[in-house]
CSV table of C-alpha atoms in Angstrom, one decimal:
chain,number,residue,atom,x,y,z
A,14,MET,CA,11.9,-7.4,33.1
A,15,GLU,CA,11.5,-10.3,35.5
A,16,SER,CA,7.8,-9.5,35.8
A,17,LEU,CA,7.3,-10.4,32.1
A,18,SER,CA,8.3,-14.0,32.9
A,19,ASP,CA,5.9,-14.0,35.8
A,20,THR,CA,2.9,-12.7,33.9
A,21,GLN,CA,0.4,-15.1,32.3
A,22,TRP,CA,0.0,-13.6,28.9
A,23,ASP,CA,-3.1,-14.2,26.9
A,24,VAL,CA,-1.5,-13.4,23.6
A,25,VAL,CA,2.1,-12.8,22.4
A,26,ILE,CA,2.2,-10.9,19.1
A,27,SER,CA,5.4,-10.9,17.0
A,28,GLY,CA,5.9,-8.1,14.5
A,29,THR,CA,4.3,-4.7,14.1
A,30,GLY,CA,3.4,-5.1,10.5
A,31,LEU,CA,-0.1,-3.9,9.4
A,32,GLN,CA,-1.9,-7.1,10.1
A,33,GLN,CA,-0.4,-7.6,13.6
A,34,SER,CA,-1.0,-4.0,14.4
A,35,LEU,CA,-4.7,-4.1,13.3
A,36,PHE,CA,-5.0,-7.3,15.4
A,37,ALA,CA,-3.6,-5.4,18.4
A,38,LEU,CA,-6.2,-2.7,17.7
A,39,ALA,CA,-9.0,-5.3,17.6
A,40,LEU,CA,-7.9,-6.6,21.1
A,41,SER,CA,-7.2,-3.1,22.6
A,42,ARG,CA,-10.5,-3.1,24.5
A,43,SER,CA,-10.5,-6.8,25.4
A,44,GLY,CA,-8.8,-6.6,28.8
A,45,LYS,CA,-6.4,-9.4,27.8
A,46,ASN,CA,-2.7,-9.5,28.8
A,47,ILE,CA,-0.9,-8.8,25.6
A,48,LEU,CA,2.9,-8.8,24.9
A,49,HIS,CA,3.8,-7.3,21.5
A,50,VAL,CA,7.4,-7.7,20.3
A,51,ASP,CA,9.2,-6.8,17.1
A,52,PRO,CA,12.8,-7.8,16.3
A,53,ASN,CA,13.2,-4.5,14.4
A,54,GLU,CA,13.9,-1.2,16.1
A,55,TYR,CA,11.1,0.5,14.2
A,56,TYR,CA,7.4,-0.1,13.7
A,57,GLY,CA,5.7,-1.3,10.5
A,58,GLU,CA,7.8,-4.2,9.2
A,59,ALA,CA,7.3,-4.3,5.4
A,60,GLU,CA,5.1,-1.3,5.7
A,61,ALA,CA,7.7,0.8,7.6
A,62,VAL,CA,8.7,4.3,7.0
A,63,LEU,CA,12.4,5.1,7.5
A,64,SER,CA,14.7,8.2,7.7
A,65,LEU,CA,17.6,8.4,5.3
A,66,GLN,CA,20.0,7.1,7.9
A,67,GLU,CA,17.7,4.2,8.6
A,68,VAL,CA,17.3,3.6,4.8
A,69,ASP,CA,21.1,3.4,4.4
A,70,GLU,CA,21.3,0.9,7.2
A,71,TRP,CA,18.3,-1.1,6.0
A,72,ALA,CA,19.8,-1.2,2.4
A,73,ALA,CA,23.1,-2.5,3.8
A,74,ASN,CA,21.3,-5.3,5.5
A,75,HIS,CA,19.3,-6.2,2.4
A,76,GLN,CA,21.8,-5.9,-0.4
A,77,THR,CA,22.2,-9.5,-1.4
A,78,ALA,CA,20.0,-11.2,-4.0
A,79,GLU,CA,18.2,-13.2,-1.4
A,80,GLY,CA,18.0,-10.6,1.4
A,81,ASP,CA,15.8,-11.6,4.2
A,82,GLY,CA,13.4,-13.4,1.9
A,83,VAL,CA,11.0,-10.4,1.6
A,84,PHE,CA,13.4,-7.6,0.6
A,85,ALA,CA,16.5,-8.1,-1.5
A,86,ALA,CA,19.0,-6.5,-3.9
A,87,ALA,CA,18.8,-3.1,-2.0
A,88,ARG,CA,21.1,-0.3,-3.0
A,89,ALA,CA,21.0,3.4,-1.9
A,90,THR,CA,22.8,6.1,-3.8
A,91,ARG,CA,23.1,9.9,-3.9
A,92,PRO,CA,23.3,10.7,-7.7
A,93,GLY,CA,23.2,14.4,-7.0
A,94,GLY,CA,26.1,14.2,-4.6
A,95,ALA,CA,23.8,15.6,-1.9
A,96,GLU,CA,25.7,14.3,1.1
A,97,SER,CA,24.4,17.0,3.3
A,98,LEU,CA,20.7,15.9,3.2
A,99,SER,CA,19.2,16.0,6.7
A,100,SER,CA,18.3,12.4,7.6
A,101,ARG,CA,15.4,13.4,9.8
A,102,ALA,CA,13.9,15.6,7.1
A,103,TYR,CA,12.8,12.5,5.1
A,104,SER,CA,10.6,9.6,5.8
A,105,LEU,CA,10.6,7.0,2.9
A,106,ALA,CA,7.9,4.4,2.7
A,107,LEU,CA,9.0,0.8,1.9
A,108,ALA,CA,5.6,-0.1,0.4
A,109,PRO,CA,3.4,2.9,-0.2
A,110,GLN,CA,-0.3,2.1,-1.1
A,111,LEU,CA,-3.3,4.2,-1.9
A,112,ILE,CA,-6.5,3.5,0.0
A,113,HIS,CA,-9.8,3.9,-1.9
A,114,THR,CA,-12.3,5.9,0.0
A,115,ARG,CA,-14.8,2.9,0.0
A,116,SER,CA,-12.2,0.6,1.4
A,117,GLU,CA,-13.2,-1.6,4.3
A,118,LEU,CA,-10.0,-0.5,6.0
A,119,LEU,CA,-11.3,3.0,6.3
A,120,SER,CA,-14.6,1.8,7.7
A,121,LYS,CA,-12.8,-0.2,10.4
A,122,LEU,CA,-10.6,2.8,11.3
A,123,VAL,CA,-13.7,4.9,11.7
A,124,SER,CA,-15.7,2.3,13.7
A,125,SER,CA,-12.7,1.7,16.0
A,126,LYS,CA,-12.2,5.5,16.5
A,127,ALA,CA,-8.6,5.0,15.3
A,128,PHE,CA,-9.1,7.4,12.4
A,129,ARG,CA,-8.9,10.4,14.8
A,130,GLN,CA,-5.1,9.8,15.1
A,131,LEU,CA,-4.6,9.8,11.3
A,132,GLU,CA,-4.6,12.6,8.8
A,133,PHE,CA,-5.6,11.6,5.3
A,134,LEU,CA,-4.5,13.4,2.1
A,135,ALA,CA,-6.2,13.3,-1.3
A,136,VAL,CA,-4.8,11.3,-4.1
A,137,GLY,CA,-5.2,13.4,-7.2
A,138,SER,CA,-5.0,12.7,-10.9
A,139,PHE,CA,-3.9,9.6,-12.7
A,140,TYR,CA,-1.6,10.2,-15.7
A,141,ILE,CA,-0.1,8.2,-18.5
A,142,LEU,CA,3.4,8.9,-19.8
A,143,GLN,CA,3.3,9.0,-23.5
A,144,PRO,CA,6.4,8.8,-25.8
A,145,LYS,CA,7.4,11.8,-27.9
A,146,ALA,CA,4.9,12.2,-30.7
A,147,THR,CA,7.5,13.2,-33.4
A,148,GLU,CA,11.2,13.1,-34.1
A,149,SER,CA,11.3,16.8,-33.3
A,150,SER,CA,9.8,16.3,-29.9
A,151,SER,CA,12.4,16.5,-27.2
A,152,ALA,CA,10.6,14.6,-24.5
A,153,SER,CA,7.7,12.4,-23.6
A,154,SER,CA,4.5,14.0,-22.2
A,155,LEU,CA,1.9,13.3,-19.5
A,156,SER,CA,-1.7,12.8,-20.4
A,157,ARG,CA,-4.3,13.0,-17.6
A,158,ILE,CA,-6.8,10.1,-17.4
A,159,PRO,CA,-10.4,11.1,-17.3
A,160,SER,CA,-12.1,9.0,-14.7
A,161,THR,CA,-15.6,10.6,-14.5
A,162,ARG,CA,-18.2,11.4,-17.1
A,163,GLU,CA,-17.6,15.1,-16.5
A,164,ASP,CA,-13.9,14.5,-17.2
A,165,VAL,CA,-14.7,12.8,-20.4
A,166,PHE,CA,-17.1,15.5,-21.5
A,167,THR,CA,-14.5,18.3,-21.0
A,168,ASN,CA,-11.5,16.4,-22.4
A,169,THR,CA,-10.3,17.9,-25.7
A,170,THR,CA,-7.9,15.2,-26.8
A,171,ILE,CA,-10.5,12.4,-27.2
A,172,SER,CA,-12.5,12.2,-30.3
A,173,ALA,CA,-16.3,12.4,-30.2
A,174,LYS,CA,-16.7,8.8,-31.2
A,175,ALA,CA,-14.2,7.6,-28.6
A,176,LYS,CA,-16.0,9.7,-26.0
A,177,ARG,CA,-19.3,7.9,-26.7
A,178,GLY,CA,-17.6,4.5,-26.2
A,179,LEU,CA,-15.9,5.6,-23.0
A,180,MET,CA,-19.1,7.2,-21.7
A,181,LYS,CA,-21.0,4.0,-22.4
A,182,PHE,CA,-18.4,1.9,-20.6
A,183,LEU,CA,-18.4,4.2,-17.5
A,184,LYS,CA,-22.2,3.9,-17.3
A,185,PHE,CA,-21.9,0.2,-17.7
A,186,VAL,CA,-19.3,-0.4,-15.0
A,187,LEU,CA,-21.2,1.5,-12.3
A,188,GLU,CA,-23.7,-1.3,-12.3
A,189,TYR,CA,-21.6,-4.1,-13.7
A,190,ASP,CA,-22.5,-6.6,-11.0
A,191,ALA,CA,-26.3,-6.4,-11.6
A,192,GLU,CA,-28.5,-7.6,-14.5
A,193,PRO,CA,-28.5,-7.1,-17.4
A,194,GLN,CA,-24.8,-6.0,-17.3
A,195,THR,CA,-23.7,-9.4,-15.8
A,196,ASP,CA,-25.1,-11.1,-18.9
A,197,VAL,CA,-22.7,-9.1,-21.0
A,198,TRP,CA,-19.5,-10.0,-19.3
A,199,ARG,CA,-20.0,-13.1,-17.2
A,200,SER,CA,-19.2,-15.6,-20.0
A,201,ARG,CA,-16.0,-13.6,-20.6
A,202,ALA,CA,-15.0,-13.2,-17.0
A,203,GLY,CA,-11.6,-14.8,-17.5
A,204,ASP,CA,-10.8,-13.0,-20.7
A,205,SER,CA,-8.4,-10.0,-20.6
A,206,LEU,CA,-10.1,-6.7,-19.8
A,207,ALA,CA,-8.3,-5.2,-22.9
A,208,SER,CA,-10.1,-7.6,-25.2
A,209,PHE,CA,-13.4,-7.1,-23.5
A,210,LEU,CA,-13.1,-3.3,-23.9
A,211,ALA,CA,-12.1,-3.6,-27.6
A,212,ASN,CA,-14.8,-6.1,-28.5
A,213,GLU,CA,-17.7,-4.8,-26.5
A,214,PHE,CA,-17.1,-1.1,-26.4
A,215,LYS,CA,-14.9,-0.6,-29.4
A,216,LEU,CA,-12.3,1.3,-27.4
A,217,ASP,CA,-8.9,1.8,-29.1
A,218,ALA,CA,-5.5,1.0,-27.6
A,219,ASP,CA,-5.1,4.4,-25.9
A,220,LEU,CA,-8.5,4.3,-24.1
A,221,GLN,CA,-7.8,0.7,-23.1
A,222,ALA,CA,-4.5,1.9,-21.5
A,223,TYR,CA,-6.4,4.6,-19.7
A,224,ILE,CA,-8.9,2.2,-18.2
A,225,ILE,CA,-6.3,-0.5,-17.3
A,226,THR,CA,-4.1,2.1,-15.6
A,227,LEU,CA,-7.0,2.9,-13.2
A,228,THR,CA,-7.0,-0.8,-12.1
A,229,LEU,CA,-3.3,-0.5,-11.1
A,230,SER,CA,-2.8,-4.0,-12.5
A,231,LEU,CA,0.9,-5.0,-12.0
A,232,ASP,CA,1.1,-7.1,-15.1
A,233,GLY,CA,-1.4,-5.1,-17.3
A,234,LYS,CA,-3.2,-8.4,-18.1
A,235,ILE,CA,-6.0,-8.1,-15.6
A,236,SER,CA,-9.1,-10.3,-16.3
A,237,THR,CA,-12.5,-8.8,-17.2
A,238,GLU,CA,-14.0,-9.8,-13.9
A,239,ALA,CA,-11.2,-8.4,-11.7
A,240,GLY,CA,-10.8,-5.4,-13.9
A,241,LEU,CA,-14.5,-4.4,-13.8
A,242,ALA,CA,-14.4,-4.8,-10.0
A,243,ALA,CA,-11.3,-2.5,-9.8
A,244,ILE,CA,-12.8,0.2,-12.0
A,245,HIS,CA,-16.1,0.0,-10.2
A,246,ARG,CA,-14.3,0.5,-6.9
A,247,HIS,CA,-12.4,3.5,-8.3
A,248,LEU,CA,-15.5,5.2,-9.8
A,249,THR,CA,-17.8,4.6,-6.8
A,250,SER,CA,-15.0,5.9,-4.4
A,251,MET,CA,-14.9,9.2,-6.3
A,252,GLY,CA,-16.5,12.0,-4.2
A,253,VAL,CA,-17.1,10.0,-1.1
A,254,PHE,CA,-15.1,12.3,1.1
A,255,GLY,CA,-15.1,15.3,-1.2
A,256,PRO,CA,-15.0,16.2,-4.9
A,257,GLY,CA,-12.2,15.3,-7.2
A,258,PHE,CA,-10.6,12.3,-5.6
A,259,ALA,CA,-11.2,8.5,-5.2
A,260,ALA,CA,-8.4,7.5,-2.8
A,261,VAL,CA,-6.5,8.9,0.2
A,262,TYR,CA,-3.0,8.4,1.7
A,263,PRO,CA,-2.3,8.7,5.4
A,264,LYS,CA,0.1,11.6,6.0
A,265,TRP,CA,3.6,10.9,7.4
A,266,GLY,CA,4.0,7.4,6.1
A,267,GLY,CA,0.9,5.7,4.7
A,268,LEU,CA,0.2,2.3,6.1
A,269,SER,CA,3.1,2.6,8.6
A,270,GLU,CA,1.0,5.3,10.3
A,271,VAL,CA,-2.0,3.0,10.5
A,272,ALA,CA,0.2,0.3,12.0
A,273,GLN,CA,1.5,2.7,14.7
A,274,VAL,CA,-2.0,3.9,15.5
A,275,GLY,CA,-3.0,0.2,16.0
A,276,CYS,CA,0.0,-0.3,18.3
A,277,ARG,CA,-0.7,2.9,20.2
A,278,ALA,CA,-4.3,1.8,20.8
A,279,GLY,CA,-2.9,-1.6,22.1
A,280,ALA,CA,-0.6,0.2,24.5
A,281,VAL,CA,-3.4,2.4,25.8
A,282,GLY,CA,-5.4,-0.9,26.4
A,283,GLY,CA,-2.6,-2.2,28.5
A,284,ALA,CA,-0.4,-4.1,26.0
A,285,VAL,CA,3.4,-4.2,26.7
A,286,TYR,CA,5.6,-3.3,23.7
A,287,MET,CA,9.2,-4.3,23.1
A,288,LEU,CA,11.1,-3.3,20.0
A,289,GLY,CA,14.4,-5.0,19.1
A,290,VAL,CA,13.1,-8.2,20.6
A,291,GLY,CA,11.8,-11.2,18.5
A,292,ILE,CA,10.7,-14.8,19.1
A,293,LYS,CA,13.6,-17.3,19.1
A,294,ASP,CA,11.6,-20.5,19.9
A,295,VAL,CA,8.1,-21.7,20.8
A,296,GLN,CA,7.5,-24.8,22.9
A,297,LYS,CA,4.2,-26.3,23.9
A,298,THR,CA,3.7,-27.0,27.5
A,299,SER,CA,2.4,-30.3,28.7
A,300,ALA,CA,-1.1,-29.3,29.8
A,301,ALA,CA,-3.4,-31.4,32.0
A,302,ALA,CA,-6.8,-32.3,30.7
A,303,GLU,CA,-8.5,-29.7,32.8
A,304,THR,CA,-6.2,-26.8,31.9
A,305,PRO,CA,-5.8,-25.2,28.5
A,306,GLU,CA,-2.6,-25.7,26.5
A,307,GLU,CA,0.0,-23.0,26.9
A,308,TYR,CA,3.2,-22.1,25.1
A,309,ASN,CA,6.6,-21.3,26.4
A,310,VAL,CA,7.9,-18.5,24.2
A,311,VAL,CA,11.6,-17.9,24.2
A,312,LEU,CA,12.4,-14.4,23.2
A,313,SER,CA,15.6,-13.3,21.4
A,314,ASN,CA,16.9,-11.8,24.6
A,315,ASN,CA,16.7,-15.3,26.1
A,316,MET,CA,13.7,-14.5,28.3
A,317,THR,CA,11.0,-17.1,28.4
A,318,VAL,CA,7.4,-16.1,28.8
A,319,LYS,CA,4.2,-18.1,29.0
A,320,SER,CA,1.2,-17.4,26.7
A,321,LYS,CA,-2.1,-18.9,25.8
A,322,ALA,CA,-1.9,-17.8,22.1
A,323,ILE,CA,0.7,-16.6,19.6
A,324,VAL,CA,0.1,-14.4,16.6
A,325,LYS,CA,3.0,-13.5,14.2
A,326,GLY,CA,3.9,-12.6,10.7
A,327,LEU,CA,5.5,-15.2,8.4
A,328,GLY,CA,8.6,-13.2,7.7
A,329,LYS,CA,9.7,-15.2,4.7
A,330,PRO,CA,7.9,-16.4,1.6
A,331,THR,CA,6.9,-20.0,1.1
A,332,GLY,CA,6.4,-21.5,-2.3
A,333,GLU,CA,5.9,-19.2,-5.4
A,334,GLY,CA,5.5,-15.5,-4.8
A,335,ARG,CA,5.5,-12.4,-6.8
A,336,ARG,CA,8.5,-10.1,-6.9
A,337,LEU,CA,8.3,-6.4,-7.4
A,338,SER,CA,11.2,-4.1,-8.2
A,339,ARG,CA,11.0,-0.7,-6.6
A,340,LEU,CA,12.9,2.5,-7.2
A,341,THR,CA,12.4,5.4,-4.8
A,342,ALA,CA,13.8,8.8,-5.7
A,343,ILE,CA,14.0,12.2,-4.0
A,344,VAL,CA,14.0,15.0,-6.5
A,345,ASP,CA,14.8,18.7,-6.1
A,346,SER,CA,11.5,20.0,-7.5
A,347,SER,CA,8.0,20.2,-6.1
A,348,LEU,CA,6.6,19.1,-9.5
A,349,PRO,CA,3.7,21.5,-9.2
A,350,SER,CA,2.2,20.5,-12.6
A,351,ILE,CA,1.0,17.1,-11.5
A,352,PHE,CA,-0.5,18.2,-8.2
A,353,LYS,CA,-3.0,20.7,-9.6
A,354,THR,CA,-6.6,20.7,-8.4
A,355,VAL,CA,-8.8,19.9,-11.4
A,356,THR,CA,-12.2,19.9,-9.8
A,357,GLU,CA,-13.8,22.9,-8.2
A,358,GLY,CA,-13.9,22.6,-4.4
A,359,ALA,CA,-11.5,19.7,-4.3
A,360,PRO,CA,-8.6,19.6,-1.8
A,361,ALA,CA,-5.1,20.1,-3.1
A,362,PRO,CA,-3.8,16.6,-3.8
A,363,ALA,CA,-0.6,15.3,-2.1
A,364,VAL,CA,-0.3,12.2,-4.3
A,365,ALA,CA,-0.4,11.7,-8.1
A,366,VAL,CA,-0.1,8.5,-10.1
A,367,VAL,CA,1.8,8.1,-13.3
A,368,ALA,CA,1.6,4.9,-15.4
A,369,ILE,CA,3.9,3.9,-18.2
A,370,PRO,CA,2.1,1.1,-20.0
A,371,ALA,CA,3.9,-2.1,-21.1
A,372,GLY,CA,5.7,-1.6,-24.4
A,373,THR,CA,6.1,2.2,-24.1
A,374,ALA,CA,9.5,3.3,-25.6
A,375,LEU,CA,11.8,4.5,-22.9
A,376,GLY,CA,14.9,6.7,-23.5
A,377,GLU,CA,16.7,7.4,-26.7
A,378,ASP,CA,17.3,3.8,-27.5
A,379,GLY,CA,13.5,3.1,-27.4
A,380,VAL,CA,13.7,0.1,-25.0
A,381,SER,CA,10.4,-0.9,-23.4
A,382,SER,CA,9.3,-2.8,-20.3
A,383,GLU,CA,7.5,-6.1,-20.4
A,384,TYR,CA,5.2,-4.9,-17.6
A,385,PRO,CA,3.6,-1.6,-16.8
A,386,ILE,CA,5.7,0.8,-14.6
A,387,TYR,CA,3.9,2.9,-12.0
A,388,ALA,CA,5.1,6.0,-10.3
A,389,LEU,CA,3.4,7.3,-7.1
A,390,ALA,CA,4.5,10.9,-6.7
A,391,HIS,CA,4.3,12.3,-3.2
A,392,SER,CA,4.5,16.1,-2.6
A,393,SER,CA,6.1,17.5,0.5
A,394,GLU,CA,2.5,17.7,2.0
A,395,ALA,CA,2.7,14.0,2.5
A,396,GLY,CA,5.3,14.7,5.2
A,397,GLU,CA,8.0,12.6,3.6
A,398,CYS,CA,10.3,15.3,2.3
A,399,PRO,CA,11.0,19.0,2.7
A,400,THR,CA,9.1,21.8,0.9
A,401,GLY,CA,10.3,22.3,-2.7
A,402,GLN,CA,11.1,18.6,-3.2
A,403,CYS,CA,9.1,15.5,-4.1
A,404,VAL,CA,9.4,11.7,-3.6
A,405,LEU,CA,8.8,9.4,-6.5
A,406,TYR,CA,8.0,5.7,-5.8
A,407,LEU,CA,8.4,3.7,-9.0
A,408,SER,CA,7.6,0.0,-9.3
A,409,THR,CA,7.3,-2.8,-11.8
A,410,LEU,CA,7.3,-6.6,-11.7
A,411,THR,CA,10.8,-8.0,-11.4
A,412,THR,CA,12.6,-9.1,-14.6
A,413,PRO,CA,16.4,-9.2,-15.4
A,414,SER,CA,16.0,-5.7,-16.9
A,415,ALA,CA,13.6,-4.2,-14.3
A,416,GLN,CA,16.2,-2.0,-12.6
A,417,ALA,CA,17.4,-0.5,-15.9
A,418,HIS,CA,13.8,0.0,-17.1
A,419,LEU,CA,12.9,1.8,-13.8
A,420,GLN,CA,15.9,4.0,-14.2
A,421,LYS,CA,15.0,5.0,-17.8
A,422,ALA,CA,11.4,5.5,-16.7
A,423,LEU,CA,12.5,7.9,-14.0
A,424,SER,CA,14.6,9.9,-16.5
A,425,SER,CA,11.7,10.0,-19.0
A,426,LEU,CA,9.2,11.1,-16.3
A,427,LEU,CA,11.5,13.9,-15.1
A,428,ALA,CA,12.2,15.0,-18.6
A,429,SER,CA,8.4,15.2,-19.3
A,430,LEU,CA,8.0,17.4,-16.2
A,431,SER,CA,10.7,19.9,-17.1
A,432,GLN,CA,9.2,23.3,-17.6
A,433,ASN,CA,9.9,25.8,-20.5
A,434,SER,CA,12.9,23.8,-21.8
A,435,GLN,CA,14.6,24.0,-18.4
A,436,GLU,CA,16.8,21.2,-17.1
A,437,PRO,CA,14.9,18.2,-15.7
A,438,PRO,CA,14.6,18.0,-11.9
A,439,LYS,CA,17.7,16.4,-10.3
A,440,VAL,CA,17.6,13.2,-8.3
A,441,LEU,CA,19.2,13.8,-4.9
A,442,TYR,CA,18.8,10.3,-3.4
A,443,GLN,CA,17.5,7.0,-4.7
A,444,LEU,CA,16.9,3.5,-3.4
A,445,TYR,CA,16.5,0.4,-5.5
A,446,TYR,CA,15.2,-2.9,-4.0
A,447,GLU,CA,13.1,-5.9,-4.7
A,448,GLN,CA,10.1,-7.1,-2.6
A,449,THR,CA,8.4,-10.5,-2.5
A,450,GLY,CA,4.7,-10.8,-1.8
A,451,VAL,CA,1.6,-13.0,-2.5
A,452,ASP,CA,-1.4,-12.7,-4.7
A,453,THR,CA,-3.9,-13.7,-1.9
A,454,PRO,CA,-3.2,-13.0,1.8
A,455,SER,CA,-3.9,-15.8,4.2
A,456,VAL,CA,-3.4,-17.0,7.8
A,457,ASN,CA,-2.2,-20.4,9.0
A,458,ILE,CA,-4.0,-21.3,12.3
A,459,ASP,CA,-2.7,-24.3,14.3
A,460,GLY,CA,-4.2,-24.7,17.7
A,461,GLN,CA,-3.8,-21.3,19.4
A,462,THR,CA,-1.1,-20.0,17.0
A,463,ALA,CA,-1.7,-17.9,13.9
A,464,GLU,CA,0.8,-17.0,11.3
A,465,PHE,CA,0.0,-14.4,8.7
A,466,SER,CA,1.3,-14.8,5.1
A,467,LEU,CA,3.2,-12.0,3.3
A,468,LEU,CA,1.0,-9.2,2.0
A,469,PRO,CA,0.0,-8.6,-1.6
A,470,LEU,CA,2.1,-6.2,-3.6
A,471,ASP,CA,-0.9,-4.2,-4.8
A,472,LEU,CA,-0.4,-0.4,-5.2
A,473,ALA,CA,-3.9,0.2,-3.8
A,474,PHE,CA,-4.9,-1.4,-0.5
A,475,ASN,CA,-6.5,-4.8,-0.9
A,476,ASP,CA,-9.3,-5.4,1.6
A,477,ALA,CA,-8.6,-9.1,1.6
A,478,VAL,CA,-5.7,-8.3,3.9
A,479,LEU,CA,-8.4,-7.7,6.7
A,480,ASP,CA,-9.8,-11.2,6.5
A,481,PRO,CA,-6.8,-13.0,8.1
A,482,VAL,CA,-6.8,-10.4,10.9
A,483,LYS,CA,-10.4,-11.3,11.8
A,484,SER,CA,-9.6,-15.0,11.6
A,485,ALA,CA,-6.8,-14.5,14.2
A,486,TRP,CA,-9.2,-12.5,16.4
A,487,GLU,CA,-11.8,-15.3,16.2
A,488,MET,CA,-9.1,-17.9,17.2
A,489,VAL,CA,-8.2,-15.9,20.3
A,490,ASN,CA,-11.9,-15.3,21.1
A,491,LEU,CA,-13.1,-18.8,20.3
A,492,ASN,CA,-16.1,-18.5,22.7
A,493,ALA,CA,-17.2,-15.1,21.6
A,494,THR,CA,-20.9,-14.5,21.4
A,495,ASP,CA,-22.7,-13.4,18.3
A,496,GLU,CA,-23.1,-10.0,19.8
A,497,GLU,CA,-19.3,-9.8,20.5
A,498,ARG,CA,-18.5,-10.9,17.0
A,499,ALA,CA,-20.8,-8.2,15.6
A,500,GLU,CA,-18.9,-5.6,17.6
A,501,TYR,CA,-15.5,-6.6,16.2
A,502,LEU,CA,-13.5,-3.4,15.8
A,503,VAL,CA,-16.6,-1.3,16.7
A,504,PHE,CA,-15.6,0.8,19.8
A,505,THR,CA,-17.2,3.6,21.7
A,506,ASP,CA,-15.3,6.6,22.9
A,507,ARG,CA,-13.3,5.9,26.1
A,508,GLU,CA,-15.0,7.4,29.1
A,509,GLY,CA,-13.4,10.8,29.9
A,510,ALA,CA,-11.2,10.7,26.8
A,511,ASP,CA,-11.1,13.7,24.5
A,512,ALA,CA,-11.7,12.9,20.9
A,513,GLU,CA,-8.4,14.5,20.0
A,514,ASP,CA,-6.2,12.6,22.5
A,515,GLU,CA,-8.0,9.3,23.0
A,516,PHE,CA,-4.8,7.4,22.1
A,517,ASP,CA,-2.3,9.8,23.6
A,518,ASP,CA,0.2,8.4,26.1
């Protein structure tokens, strides 16, 4: 350990969240001396994946209303009394996100060769939970959202007139950012997408809900400009890696897996990793005019190291942030009806999305949520639960009633999935908590220190998260040539390395 103090570090990175880990990946071929620490005993920070035992411990540490500033109000329970669940058989994601196939993140993982250490699974159908149609109906039902022109054409629940309007919109949005389409919406860019769909394409409330669900808007009030961009991303991502899906999910833990692959690449490149160790204090050294400024970094184990640069996560929110209420549930059914392959030649999906639009009646008393509720359903193929079970990740913007609404939404969803009047699937384990995030990710750079903001709470990966990572890389590589900047996160295979084990220890 003494050698760490004697080493002149080029960069000390604090935290193994997604951005710090991608930063480590970007520096993995630089030859720089890098020390990467994390006060947690696990990788991933807010994007972490935890076993049941780790979830129980994590919840106990985040149970107050304030928590650690990022996570709060956590409570883990076993409604089914399943005390014998094997902790290691489960891996629950704290902040699961879909990744659209045209995401810049996937492009960077490919150009850096990091993709070889990841297994991507198809995200299948998007559904809307619809309330019972009549008094005699016993439960709500799921309606699959058509997201291609072929889907619309074969749908039997949409009227011919509505189909024409929907087909017209799908054709429009594919080229929404070019003339003459821009002339149609530019003056109404700030209006709600719902009003634009109603006025311009005469779409009814049900079809508006279908389209807005595909944007994964947290408040359901997405603007026309942002909404068109989101739908365009979804439609143009369809079929990129195969028929029938527009997004993927990394197996074994989503973005946590991406973070671990970035850290593994950093370790192969010579970086030193220390879990359970954070930064206690940072002091500038008094540098002479002819020498660059350095930092004395005091670690939580009271060791002091010297570094030319420091990159870390914010750890706590500053100012106003968004808060998302999450309910994660393990259920005793594989829920096969929502993981069906609906396109010939498509891979079997491991993830499905269910939306409950704002105002939808929940439960017998008919209460409704102010904001949409989304459920990401993960089959056992995602590697997060045993065969024959499923993990449901529900979320909605935090309100005083959010937890109760999520609980009712879970019950309604399970009731809609019960087959042949059987009992609904049972919840074996559930975790409720609240998470704070930002609308737009950023990085604060001061001299040779960079501090990332919290991440957005989006349910689909936001490529804006990548911009602060590149800014931090440019800070550390201030004198990089244009050629070096052009080669950012573009790596060749390591000499003598097999494609399958390039990052193996």
